[in-house]
PDB file of C-alpha atoms and ligand atoms in Angstrom:
ATOM      1  CA  MET A   1      82.733 106.237  95.553  1.00 97.00           C
ATOM      2  CA  LYS A   2      84.321 105.248  98.523  1.00 98.00           C
ATOM      3  CA  THR A   3      87.226 107.398 100.238  1.00 98.00           C
ATOM      4  CA  ILE A   4      90.008 105.721 101.562  1.00 98.00           C
ATOM      5  CA  HIS A   5      92.664 107.534 103.901  1.00 98.00           C
ATOM      6  CA  THR A   6      94.772 104.625 104.778  1.00 98.00           C
ATOM      7  CA  ILE A   7      96.848 101.978 102.539  1.00 98.00           C
ATOM      8  CA  ALA A   8      95.658  99.423 104.970  1.00 98.00           C
ATOM      9  CA  GLU A   9      91.856 100.397 104.133  1.00 98.00           C
ATOM     10  CA  LEU A  10      92.794 100.200 100.348  1.00 98.00           C
ATOM     11  CA  ARG A  11      94.090  96.905 100.481  1.00 98.00           C
ATOM     12  CA  GLU A  12      91.280  95.444 101.460  1.00 98.00           C
ATOM     13  CA  THR A  13      88.913  97.355  99.918  1.00 98.00           C
ATOM     14  CA  LEU A  14      90.594  96.395  96.440  1.00 97.00           C
ATOM     15  CA  ALA A  15      91.707  92.301  97.305  1.00 97.00           C
ATOM     16  CA  GLY A  16      87.025  92.572  97.270  1.00 95.00           C
ATOM     17  CA  TYR A  17      87.123  93.000  93.859  1.00 94.00           C
ATOM     18  CA  PRO A  18      87.616  90.112  91.289  1.00 92.00           C
ATOM     19  CA  SER A  19      90.290  92.195  89.025  1.00 94.00           C
ATOM     20  CA  ALA A  20      93.022  94.450  89.208  1.00 96.00           C
ATOM     21  CA  PRO A  21      92.152  98.328  89.114  1.00 97.00           C
ATOM     22  CA  VAL A  22      93.018 100.479  86.847  1.00 98.00           C
ATOM     23  CA  PHE A  23      94.402 103.826  88.326  1.00 98.00           C
ATOM     24  CA  VAL A  24      94.182 107.213  87.708  1.00 98.00           C
ATOM     25  CA  PRO A  25      96.900 109.039  90.567  1.00 98.00           C
ATOM     26  CA  THR A  26      96.687 113.263  90.655  1.00 98.00           C
ATOM     27  CA  MET A  27      97.506 116.148  93.471  1.00 98.00           C
ATOM     28  CA  GLY A  28      93.475 117.226  93.867  1.00 98.00           C
ATOM     29  CA  ASN A  29      92.439 120.380  92.773  1.00 97.00           C
ATOM     30  CA  LEU A  30      90.935 118.741  89.609  1.00 97.00           C
ATOM     31  CA  HIS A  31      89.564 120.111  85.910  1.00 97.00           C
ATOM     32  CA  ASP A  32      87.795 119.321  83.011  1.00 97.00           C
ATOM     33  CA  GLY A  33      91.160 117.382  81.976  1.00 97.00           C
ATOM     34  CA  HIS A  34      91.367 114.903  84.972  1.00 98.00           C
ATOM     35  CA  LEU A  35      87.565 114.103  84.485  1.00 98.00           C
ATOM     36  CA  ALA A  36      88.579 113.288  80.917  1.00 98.00           C
ATOM     37  CA  LEU A  37      91.277 110.045  82.129  1.00 98.00           C
ATOM     38  CA  ILE A  38      89.194 109.441  84.768  1.00 98.00           C
ATOM     39  CA  ARG A  39      86.601 108.888  81.785  1.00 98.00           C
ATOM     40  CA  GLN A  40      89.247 107.240  80.352  1.00 98.00           C
ATOM     41  CA  ALA A  41      90.116 105.158  82.745  1.00 98.00           C
ATOM     42  CA  ARG A  42      86.228 103.847  83.468  1.00 97.00           C
ATOM     43  CA  GLY A  43      86.000 102.626  79.539  1.00 96.00           C
ATOM     44  CA  LEU A  44      89.175 100.589  80.061  1.00 96.00           C
ATOM     45  CA  ALA A  45      88.200  99.012  83.465  1.00 95.00           C
ATOM     46  CA  ASP A  46      84.760  98.218  81.823  1.00 93.00           C
ATOM     47  CA  GLU A  47      86.116  96.448  78.893  1.00 89.00           C
ATOM     48  CA  ALA A  48      84.837  93.277  77.533  1.00 63.00           C
ATOM     49  CA  GLY A  49      86.426  90.307  79.242  1.00 61.00           C
ATOM     50  CA  ALA A  50      88.625  92.932  82.291  1.00 58.00           C
ATOM     51  CA  GLY A  51      86.076  92.025  84.756  1.00 66.00           C
ATOM     52  CA  ARG A  52      84.700  93.934  86.978  1.00 79.00           C
ATOM     53  CA  SER A  53      87.647  96.723  87.270  1.00 92.00           C
ATOM     54  CA  PRO A  54      88.002  99.156  90.336  1.00 97.00           C
ATOM     55  CA  VAL A  55      89.049 102.659  88.509  1.00 98.00           C
ATOM     56  CA  VAL A  56      90.977 104.034  91.524  1.00 98.00           C
ATOM     57  CA  SER A  57      92.027 107.709  91.476  1.00 98.00           C
ATOM     58  CA  SER A  58      94.591 108.688  94.471  1.00 98.00           C
ATOM     59  CA  ILE A  59      94.639 112.772  95.554  1.00 98.00           C
ATOM     60  CA  PHE A  60      97.603 113.442  97.196  1.00 98.00           C
ATOM     61  CA  VAL A  61     100.559 116.329  97.318  1.00 98.00           C
ATOM     62  CA  ASN A  62     103.489 115.136  96.824  1.00 98.00           C
ATOM     63  CA  ARG A  63     106.121 116.861  98.529  1.00 97.00           C
ATOM     64  CA  LEU A  64     108.734 115.190  96.855  1.00 98.00           C
ATOM     65  CA  GLN A  65     108.583 117.108  93.697  1.00 98.00           C
ATOM     66  CA  PHE A  66     108.391 120.533  94.949  1.00 97.00           C
ATOM     67  CA  GLY A  67     111.419 122.729  94.116  1.00 95.00           C
ATOM     68  CA  PRO A  68     112.095 124.823  96.941  1.00 93.00           C
ATOM     69  CA  ASN A  69     110.230 127.631  95.941  1.00 89.00           C
ATOM     70  CA  GLU A  70     107.794 126.508  93.784  1.00 92.00           C
ATOM     71  CA  ASP A  71     104.153 126.315  95.184  1.00 89.00           C
ATOM     72  CA  PHE A  72     104.149 123.480  97.004  1.00 96.00           C
ATOM     73  CA  ASP A  73     102.096 125.168 100.496  1.00 95.00           C
ATOM     74  CA  ARG A  74      99.828 127.285  98.224  1.00 92.00           C
ATOM     75  CA  TYR A  75      99.065 124.093  95.676  1.00 93.00           C
ATOM     76  CA  PRO A  76      95.267 124.614  96.119  1.00 94.00           C
ATOM     77  CA  ARG A  77      93.458 121.348  98.213  1.00 96.00           C
ATOM     78  CA  THR A  78      89.874 121.137  97.965  1.00 97.00           C
ATOM     79  CA  LEU A  79      89.367 117.467  98.507  1.00 98.00           C
ATOM     80  CA  GLU A  80      85.756 117.732  98.876  1.00 98.00           C
ATOM     81  CA  ARG A  81      84.506 119.051  95.712  1.00 98.00           C
ATOM     82  CA  ASP A  82      87.675 116.675  94.173  1.00 98.00           C
ATOM     83  CA  ALA A  83      85.596 114.224  95.431  1.00 98.00           C
ATOM     84  CA  GLY A  84      81.867 114.845  94.285  1.00 98.00           C
ATOM     85  CA  LEU A  85      84.070 115.361  91.024  1.00 98.00           C
ATOM     86  CA  LEU A  86      85.775 111.720  90.649  1.00 98.00           C
ATOM     87  CA  ALA A  87      82.212 110.116  91.610  1.00 98.00           C
ATOM     88  CA  GLY A  88      80.391 111.943  88.529  1.00 98.00           C
ATOM     89  CA  ALA A  89      83.025 110.998  86.180  1.00 98.00           C
ATOM     90  CA  GLY A  90      82.042 107.057  87.342  1.00 97.00           C
ATOM     91  CA  CYS A  91      85.728 106.897  89.874  1.00 98.00           C
ATOM     92  CA  ASP A  92      84.764 103.892  92.615  1.00 98.00           C
ATOM     93  CA  ILE A  93      87.506 104.508  95.071  1.00 98.00           C
ATOM     94  CA  LEU A  94      89.697 107.789  96.013  1.00 98.00           C
ATOM     95  CA  PHE A  95      92.666 107.512  97.937  1.00 99.00           C
ATOM     96  CA  ALA A  96      93.436 110.456 100.186  1.00 98.00           C
ATOM     97  CA  PRO A  97      96.444 109.700 102.010  1.00 98.00           C
ATOM     98  CA  ASP A  98      97.773 112.653 104.412  1.00 98.00           C
ATOM     99  CA  GLU A  99     101.355 112.883 104.784  1.00 97.00           C
ATOM    100  CA  ALA A 100     102.194 110.757 107.427  1.00 98.00           C
ATOM    101  CA  GLU A 101     100.314 108.054 105.816  1.00 98.00           C
ATOM    102  CA  LEU A 102     102.482 108.054 102.677  1.00 98.00           C
ATOM    103  CA  TYR A 103     105.822 109.508 104.306  1.00 98.00           C
ATOM    104  CA  PRO A 104     105.883 108.054 107.949  1.00 98.00           C
ATOM    105  CA  GLU A 105     108.888 108.117 107.288  1.00 98.00           C
ATOM    106  CA  PRO A 106     111.832 110.623 105.628  1.00 97.00           C
ATOM    107  CA  GLN A 107     111.551 108.644 102.560  1.00 98.00           C
ATOM    108  CA  GLY A 108     115.631 108.088 101.663  1.00 98.00           C
ATOM    109  CA  TYR A 109     114.547 105.309  99.146  1.00 98.00           C
ATOM    110  CA  THR A 110     113.827 107.306  95.598  1.00 98.00           C
ATOM    111  CA  VAL A 111     113.907 106.733  92.197  1.00 98.00           C
ATOM    112  CA  VAL A 112     116.409 108.162  90.262  1.00 98.00           C
ATOM    113  CA  PRO A 113     115.009 108.195  86.625  1.00 98.00           C
ATOM    114  CA  PRO A 114     118.019 108.597  84.506  1.00 98.00           C
ATOM    115  CA  ASP A 115     119.991 111.690  83.169  1.00 96.00           C
ATOM    116  CA  GLY A 116     119.572 110.797  79.297  1.00 95.00           C
ATOM    117  CA  LEU A 117     115.455 112.014  80.124  1.00 96.00           C
ATOM    118  CA  ALA A 118     115.023 113.605  83.594  1.00 97.00           C
ATOM    119  CA  LYS A 119     117.673 116.278  83.803  1.00 97.00           C
ATOM    120  CA  LEU A 120     116.444 117.836  80.137  1.00 97.00           C
ATOM    121  CA  LEU A 121     113.649 120.487  79.664  1.00 98.00           C
ATOM    122  CA  GLU A 122     111.543 120.298  83.216  1.00 98.00           C
ATOM    123  CA  GLY A 123     114.388 118.310  84.843  1.00 97.00           C
ATOM    124  CA  GLU A 124     116.831 121.527  83.936  1.00 97.00           C
ATOM    125  CA  PHE A 125     114.547 123.932  85.327  1.00 97.00           C
ATOM    126  CA  ARG A 126     113.186 121.817  88.082  1.00 97.00           C
ATOM    127  CA  PRO A 127     116.011 119.735  89.408  1.00 96.00           C
ATOM    128  CA  GLY A 128     114.300 117.105  91.645  1.00 97.00           C
ATOM    129  CA  PHE A 129     111.175 116.772  90.322  1.00 98.00           C
ATOM    130  CA  PHE A 130     111.583 113.661  88.644  1.00 98.00           C
ATOM    131  CA  THR A 131     112.955 111.462  90.750  1.00 98.00           C
ATOM    132  CA  GLY A 132     109.831 113.025  93.193  1.00 98.00           C
ATOM    133  CA  VAL A 133     107.217 112.494  91.068  1.00 98.00           C
ATOM    134  CA  CYS A 134     109.174 108.739  90.218  1.00 98.00           C
ATOM    135  CA  THR A 135     109.401 107.762  93.635  1.00 98.00           C
ATOM    136  CA  VAL A 136     105.687 108.632  94.508  1.00 98.00           C
ATOM    137  CA  VAL A 137     103.961 106.780  91.183  1.00 99.00           C
ATOM    138  CA  ALA A 138     106.077 104.144  92.454  1.00 98.00           C
ATOM    139  CA  LYS A 139     105.179 103.891  95.629  1.00 98.00           C
ATOM    140  CA  LEU A 140     101.512 104.682  94.278  1.00 99.00           C
ATOM    141  CA  PHE A 141     101.710 101.962  92.418  1.00 99.00           C
ATOM    142  CA  ASN A 142     102.821  98.915  95.113  1.00 98.00           C
ATOM    143  CA  ILE A 143      99.594 100.291  96.786  1.00 98.00           C
ATOM    144  CA  VAL A 144      97.370 100.133  94.056  1.00 98.00           C
ATOM    145  CA  GLN A 145      98.659  97.763  91.904  1.00 98.00           C
ATOM    146  CA  PRO A 146      96.646  98.829  88.935  1.00 98.00           C
ATOM    147  CA  ARG A 147      96.627  97.196  86.019  1.00 97.00           C
ATOM    148  CA  ALA A 148      97.045  99.941  83.546  1.00 97.00           C
ATOM    149  CA  ALA A 149      97.012 103.618  84.629  1.00 98.00           C
ATOM    150  CA  VAL A 150      96.251 106.573  83.094  1.00 98.00           C
ATOM    151  CA  PHE A 151      98.940 109.929  82.786  1.00 98.00           C
ATOM    152  CA  GLY A 152      97.937 112.854  81.025  1.00 98.00           C
ATOM    153  CA  LYS A 153     100.212 113.955  77.964  1.00 98.00           C
ATOM    154  CA  LYS A 154      99.866 117.846  78.754  1.00 98.00           C
ATOM    155  CA  ASP A 155     102.580 116.170  81.733  1.00 98.00           C
ATOM    156  CA  TYR A 156     103.788 114.785  78.122  1.00 98.00           C
ATOM    157  CA  GLN A 157     107.942 114.172  79.675  1.00 98.00           C
ATOM    158  CA  GLN A 158     106.685 113.275  82.645  1.00 98.00           C
ATOM    159  CA  LEU A 159     104.718 110.253  80.647  1.00 98.00           C
ATOM    160  CA  MET A 160     107.421 109.241  79.030  1.00 98.00           C
ATOM    161  CA  VAL A 161     109.718 108.893  82.579  1.00 98.00           C
ATOM    162  CA  ILE A 162     107.238 107.011  83.939  1.00 98.00           C
ATOM    163  CA  ARG A 163     107.353 104.751  80.951  1.00 98.00           C
ATOM    164  CA  GLY A 164     110.642 104.103  80.878  1.00 98.00           C
ATOM    165  CA  MET A 165     110.694 103.462  84.282  1.00 98.00           C
ATOM    166  CA  VAL A 166     107.661 100.627  84.539  1.00 98.00           C
ATOM    167  CA  ARG A 167     109.826  99.761  81.355  1.00 98.00           C
ATOM    168  CA  GLN A 168     112.777  99.447  82.330  1.00 98.00           C
ATOM    169  CA  MET A 169     111.501  98.046  86.694  1.00 98.00           C
ATOM    170  CA  ALA A 170     109.279  95.190  84.829  1.00 98.00           C
ATOM    171  CA  MET A 171     106.016  96.792  86.490  1.00 98.00           C
ATOM    172  CA  PRO A 172     102.970  94.276  84.959  1.00 98.00           C
ATOM    173  CA  ILE A 173     101.022  98.119  84.574  1.00 98.00           C
ATOM    174  CA  GLN A 174      99.928  99.304  80.989  1.00 98.00           C
ATOM    175  CA  ILE A 175     100.412 103.049  81.347  1.00 98.00           C
ATOM    176  CA  VAL A 176      98.271 104.433  79.003  1.00 98.00           C
ATOM    177  CA  PRO A 177      98.222 108.380  77.156  1.00 98.00           C
ATOM    178  CA  GLY A 178      95.599 110.759  77.855  1.00 98.00           C
ATOM    179  CA  ASP A 179      95.127 113.019  75.002  1.00 98.00           C
ATOM    180  CA  THR A 180      95.649 117.038  76.981  1.00 98.00           C
ATOM    181  CA  ALA A 181      91.706 118.683  77.698  1.00 98.00           C
ATOM    182  CA  ARG A 182      91.560 122.248  76.157  1.00 98.00           C
ATOM    183  CA  ALA A 183      89.650 125.386  76.908  1.00 98.00           C
ATOM    184  CA  ALA A 184      87.235 126.631  74.081  1.00 97.00           C
ATOM    185  CA  ASP A 185      89.991 129.544  73.472  1.00 97.00           C
ATOM    186  CA  GLY A 186      93.204 126.418  73.115  1.00 97.00           C
ATOM    187  CA  LEU A 187      95.074 126.950  76.417  1.00 98.00           C
ATOM    188  CA  ALA A 188      95.571 123.864  77.655  1.00 98.00           C
ATOM    189  CA  LEU A 189      93.867 122.983  81.215  1.00 98.00           C
ATOM    190  CA  SER A 190      95.988 123.155  84.479  1.00 97.00           C
ATOM    191  CA  SER A 191      95.288 123.001  88.315  1.00 93.00           C
ATOM    192  CA  ARG A 192      97.568 126.379  87.778  1.00 94.00           C
ATOM    193  CA  ASN A 193      95.400 128.053  85.050  1.00 96.00           C
ATOM    194  CA  GLY A 194      93.606 128.751  88.393  1.00 94.00           C
ATOM    195  CA  TYR A 195      96.797 131.217  89.789  1.00 95.00           C
ATOM    196  CA  LEU A 196      96.001 133.113  86.591  1.00 97.00           C
ATOM    197  CA  SER A 197      94.816 136.791  87.216  1.00 97.00           C
ATOM    198  CA  GLU A 198      92.157 138.035  84.222  1.00 96.00           C
ATOM    199  CA  SER A 199      94.485 139.072  82.311  1.00 96.00           C
ATOM    200  CA  GLU A 200      96.650 137.064  82.055  1.00 97.00           C
ATOM    201  CA  ARG A 201      94.393 134.420  81.497  1.00 97.00           C
ATOM    202  CA  ALA A 202      93.304 136.349  78.088  1.00 96.00           C
ATOM    203  CA  GLU A 203      96.698 136.048  77.374  1.00 96.00           C
ATOM    204  CA  ALA A 204      97.792 132.573  78.966  1.00 97.00           C
ATOM    205  CA  VAL A 205      96.441 131.832  75.593  1.00 96.00           C
ATOM    206  CA  GLN A 206      99.731 133.010  73.687  1.00 97.00           C
ATOM    207  CA  LEU A 207     101.140 129.849  74.735  1.00 98.00           C
ATOM    208  CA  SER A 208      99.396 127.528  73.138  1.00 98.00           C
ATOM    209  CA  GLY A 209      99.122 129.819  70.266  1.00 97.00           C
ATOM    210  CA  VAL A 210     102.862 129.989  69.809  1.00 98.00           C
ATOM    211  CA  LEU A 211     103.322 125.664  69.729  1.00 98.00           C
ATOM    212  CA  LYS A 212     101.235 126.180  66.503  1.00 98.00           C
ATOM    213  CA  GLN A 213     103.038 129.094  65.523  1.00 97.00           C
ATOM    214  CA  VAL A 214     106.140 126.335  65.406  1.00 98.00           C
ATOM    215  CA  GLN A 215     104.137 123.243  64.246  1.00 98.00           C
ATOM    216  CA  ALA A 216     103.574 125.231  61.244  1.00 98.00           C
ATOM    217  CA  ASP A 217     107.015 126.555  61.023  1.00 97.00           C
ATOM    218  CA  VAL A 218     108.047 122.627  60.882  1.00 98.00           C
ATOM    219  CA  LYS A 219     105.608 121.459  58.659  1.00 97.00           C
ATOM    220  CA  ALA A 220     106.286 124.747  55.793  1.00 97.00           C
ATOM    221  CA  ALA A 221     110.481 124.157  56.846  1.00 98.00           C
ATOM    222  CA  ARG A 222     109.502 120.666  55.289  1.00 97.00           C
ATOM    223  CA  GLN A 223     107.600 121.500  52.206  1.00 97.00           C
ATOM    224  CA  GLN A 224     110.630 123.758  51.588  1.00 97.00           C
ATOM    225  CA  GLY A 225     113.542 121.593  52.369  1.00 97.00           C
ATOM    226  CA  GLN A 226     114.960 124.017  54.444  1.00 96.00           C
ATOM    227  CA  GLY A 227     115.193 125.921  57.763  1.00 95.00           C
ATOM    228  CA  THR A 228     117.202 124.857  61.092  1.00 96.00           C
ATOM    229  CA  LEU A 229     115.844 124.640  64.598  1.00 96.00           C
ATOM    230  CA  ALA A 230     117.720 127.099  66.038  1.00 96.00           C
ATOM    231  CA  ASP A 231     114.853 129.838  63.901  1.00 96.00           C
ATOM    232  CA  ILE A 232     112.505 127.444  65.142  1.00 97.00           C
ATOM    233  CA  ASP A 233     112.837 128.188  68.691  1.00 95.00           C
ATOM    234  CA  ARG A 234     114.321 131.429  68.893  1.00 96.00           C
ATOM    235  CA  ARG A 235     111.233 132.657  66.221  1.00 96.00           C
ATOM    236  CA  ALA A 236     108.220 131.072  68.905  1.00 97.00           C
ATOM    237  CA  GLN A 237     110.758 132.336  72.069  1.00 97.00           C
ATOM    238  CA  ASP A 238     110.687 136.075  70.734  1.00 97.00           C
ATOM    239  CA  THR A 239     107.265 135.999  70.128  1.00 96.00           C
ATOM    240  CA  LEU A 240     106.383 134.380  73.858  1.00 97.00           C
ATOM    241  CA  ARG A 241     109.184 137.338  75.431  1.00 97.00           C
ATOM    242  CA  GLN A 242     106.927 140.160  72.836  1.00 96.00           C
ATOM    243  CA  CYS A 243     103.660 139.154  74.350  1.00 94.00           C
ATOM    244  CA  GLY A 244     105.295 139.425  79.088  1.00 95.00           C
ATOM    245  CA  TRP A 245     106.032 135.861  79.578  1.00 98.00           C
ATOM    246  CA  LEU A 246     109.803 135.114  80.414  1.00 98.00           C
ATOM    247  CA  PRO A 247     109.625 131.217  78.749  1.00 98.00           C
ATOM    248  CA  ASP A 248     112.255 128.436  80.350  1.00 98.00           C
ATOM    249  CA  TYR A 249     112.731 126.309  76.495  1.00 97.00           C
ATOM    250  CA  VAL A 250     110.404 126.468  73.248  1.00 98.00           C
ATOM    251  CA  SER A 251     111.938 123.399  72.173  1.00 98.00           C
ATOM    252  CA  VAL A 252     111.464 121.145  69.156  1.00 98.00           C
ATOM    253  CA  ARG A 253     112.212 117.576  70.166  1.00 98.00           C
ATOM    254  CA  ARG A 254     112.159 113.737  68.672  1.00 98.00           C
ATOM    255  CA  GLN A 255     108.582 112.136  70.193  1.00 98.00           C
ATOM    256  CA  ALA A 256     111.372 108.794  70.646  1.00 97.00           C
ATOM    257  CA  ASP A 257     113.367 110.192  73.633  1.00 97.00           C
ATOM    258  CA  LEU A 258     112.856 114.445  73.631  1.00 98.00           C
ATOM    259  CA  LEU A 259     116.137 114.917  71.999  1.00 97.00           C
ATOM    260  CA  PRO A 260     116.365 117.734  69.722  1.00 97.00           C
ATOM    261  CA  PRO A 261     116.348 115.695  65.503  1.00 98.00           C
ATOM    262  CA  THR A 262     118.809 116.255  63.287  1.00 98.00           C
ATOM    263  CA  ALA A 263     118.807 118.526  60.481  1.00 97.00           C
ATOM    264  CA  GLU A 264     117.888 115.443  58.236  1.00 97.00           C
ATOM    265  CA  GLN A 265     114.594 114.561  60.566  1.00 98.00           C
ATOM    266  CA  LEU A 266     113.849 117.635  61.490  1.00 98.00           C
ATOM    267  CA  LEU A 267     113.335 118.139  57.536  1.00 98.00           C
ATOM    268  CA  GLY A 268     111.998 114.638  57.211  1.00 97.00           C
ATOM    269  CA  GLN A 269     109.460 112.076  58.763  1.00 94.00           C
ATOM    270  CA  GLU A 270     110.566 112.085  62.415  1.00 98.00           C
ATOM    271  CA  PRO A 271     107.329 112.556  64.683  1.00 98.00           C
ATOM    272  CA  LEU A 272     108.304 115.494  66.775  1.00 98.00           C
ATOM    273  CA  VAL A 273     107.328 117.436  69.369  1.00 98.00           C
ATOM    274  CA  VAL A 274     107.513 120.814  70.493  1.00 98.00           C
ATOM    275  CA  LEU A 275     106.983 121.308  73.796  1.00 98.00           C
ATOM    276  CA  ALA A 276     107.146 124.609  76.192  1.00 98.00           C
ATOM    277  CA  ALA A 277     107.241 125.972  80.022  1.00 98.00           C
ATOM    278  CA  ALA A 278     107.255 129.565  80.805  1.00 98.00           C
ATOM    279  CA  LYS A 279     106.604 132.042  83.035  1.00 97.00           C
ATOM    280  CA  LEU A 280     103.198 135.017  82.783  1.00 97.00           C
ATOM    281  CA  GLY A 281     103.403 136.775  85.753  1.00 96.00           C
ATOM    282  CA  ALA A 282     104.433 134.399  88.964  1.00 94.00           C
ATOM    283  CA  THR A 283     103.156 131.315  87.184  1.00 96.00           C
ATOM    284  CA  ARG A 284     104.798 128.459  85.566  1.00 97.00           C
ATOM    285  CA  LEU A 285     102.562 126.720  82.230  1.00 98.00           C
ATOM    286  CA  ILE A 286     103.498 124.150  80.235  1.00 98.00           C
ATOM    287  CA  ASP A 287     102.455 123.225  76.491  1.00 98.00           C
ATOM    288  CA  ASN A 288     102.751 121.145  73.529  1.00 98.00           C
ATOM    289  CA  LEU A 289     102.121 120.043  70.675  1.00 98.00           C
ATOM    290  CA  GLU A 290     102.646 116.540  68.667  1.00 98.00           C
ATOM    291  CA  ILE A 291     104.354 117.000  65.292  1.00 97.00           C
TER     292      ILE A 291
HETATM  293  O1  LIG B 301     100.953 114.713  86.764  1.00 57.73           O
HETATM  294  C1  LIG B 301     100.151 115.334  88.676  1.00 57.73           C
HETATM  295  O2  LIG B 301      99.904 115.486  89.561  1.00 57.73           O
HETATM  296  C2  LIG B 301     102.271 114.307  89.903  1.00 57.73           C
HETATM  297  O3  LIG B 301     102.860 114.605  88.955  1.00 57.73           O
HETATM  298  C3  LIG B 301     101.433 113.376  89.646  1.00 57.73           C
HETATM  299  C4  LIG B 301     101.294 112.085  88.221  1.00 57.73           C
HETATM  300  C5  LIG B 301     100.093 112.502  90.818  1.00 57.73           C
HETATM  301  C6  LIG B 301     102.467 112.989  90.715  1.00 57.73           C
HETATM  302  O4  LIG B 301     102.481 113.463  91.939  1.00 57.73           O
END
C-alpha cells in the first residue's frame, strides 16, 4: 500500500490505473468496522469486468464537521497503526492530507444539504455537522474521482445525506452501504468507544439493547394493531435514563426520508428504522436498527 499526502501525487498515481477507484473515506483511528468497509470496497474493485480498480481510503479529521464543544482536538490521530490495518485489509492507496493540503485557504465554498433531511436528528443536536461532512466528502470525491464509495450504515443519516448530494448534484459515483460491525455484546463499533471507561464500556451495551427493545415494541404493535410512536420512543428513552444515559433522541423514522411514520405506517408495512444518540458520561454514541 502506498501512503500519499498531497493531492498532486494522488492524482498522478491514480492516472496510472486503467479504471477509477473504489473509495472509503474515514477520519482514522480505525476499528474492525472500517476494515469491513475496506474489504467490501476490495470486493467491489475486484468484481469481474471492473478492470484493475484500486481501493483508496482517506484519513482526514475534518475540522468543518466538529462543533465548538466537540472532540476535534482530542480525536485520536493514529496514522501509523491505521496504515498497517488498511494494508492488511486490501487497501491500495491511503490518502492522508494534512489540513493545509485540504484547506489551504478558509473553505468559503460549502455544500449545504437541505434542511428537511439535514436539520433532523443529528442535525438538530450538531448544527452544521452535515454541511461539514458534505463539503469534505464533495471535495474528496473531486480529488479521488471514485466510481463507487462505501459508507457505513452506523452513520445512517450521513449515508442518506451523501446519497442525496450525489443524486442531486449528478455525481457519477455509486454509493454503497456497509453493514454496522458490532462487538460480541452488540455495541456498534465506533472510534468514540475508545473514550469509554471500563464501567462505561460495560454499560454501553444498553444502547443497542434499547434499539432491540424498540424493534420488538414496533413488531408487537403491528401484531396487535395498536400502539403509538410517542409511547414507544418514550419507553426507550426512559430505559436509557434509568441506566444513567442522557439521550438526545431515540426515534422511530421512515427509512425513505427519516420523517416520523404516520399512525397507519407505524402499524402497517412501511420500512422503518430506529435511530438513537445518547451520552454516557462525556461520550456521545449513536446507533440505529432497521425494522
Ligand atoms: O464518517 C466519517 O468518518 C466522516 O464523517 C467522513 C465521511 C469521513 C467525512 O469526514
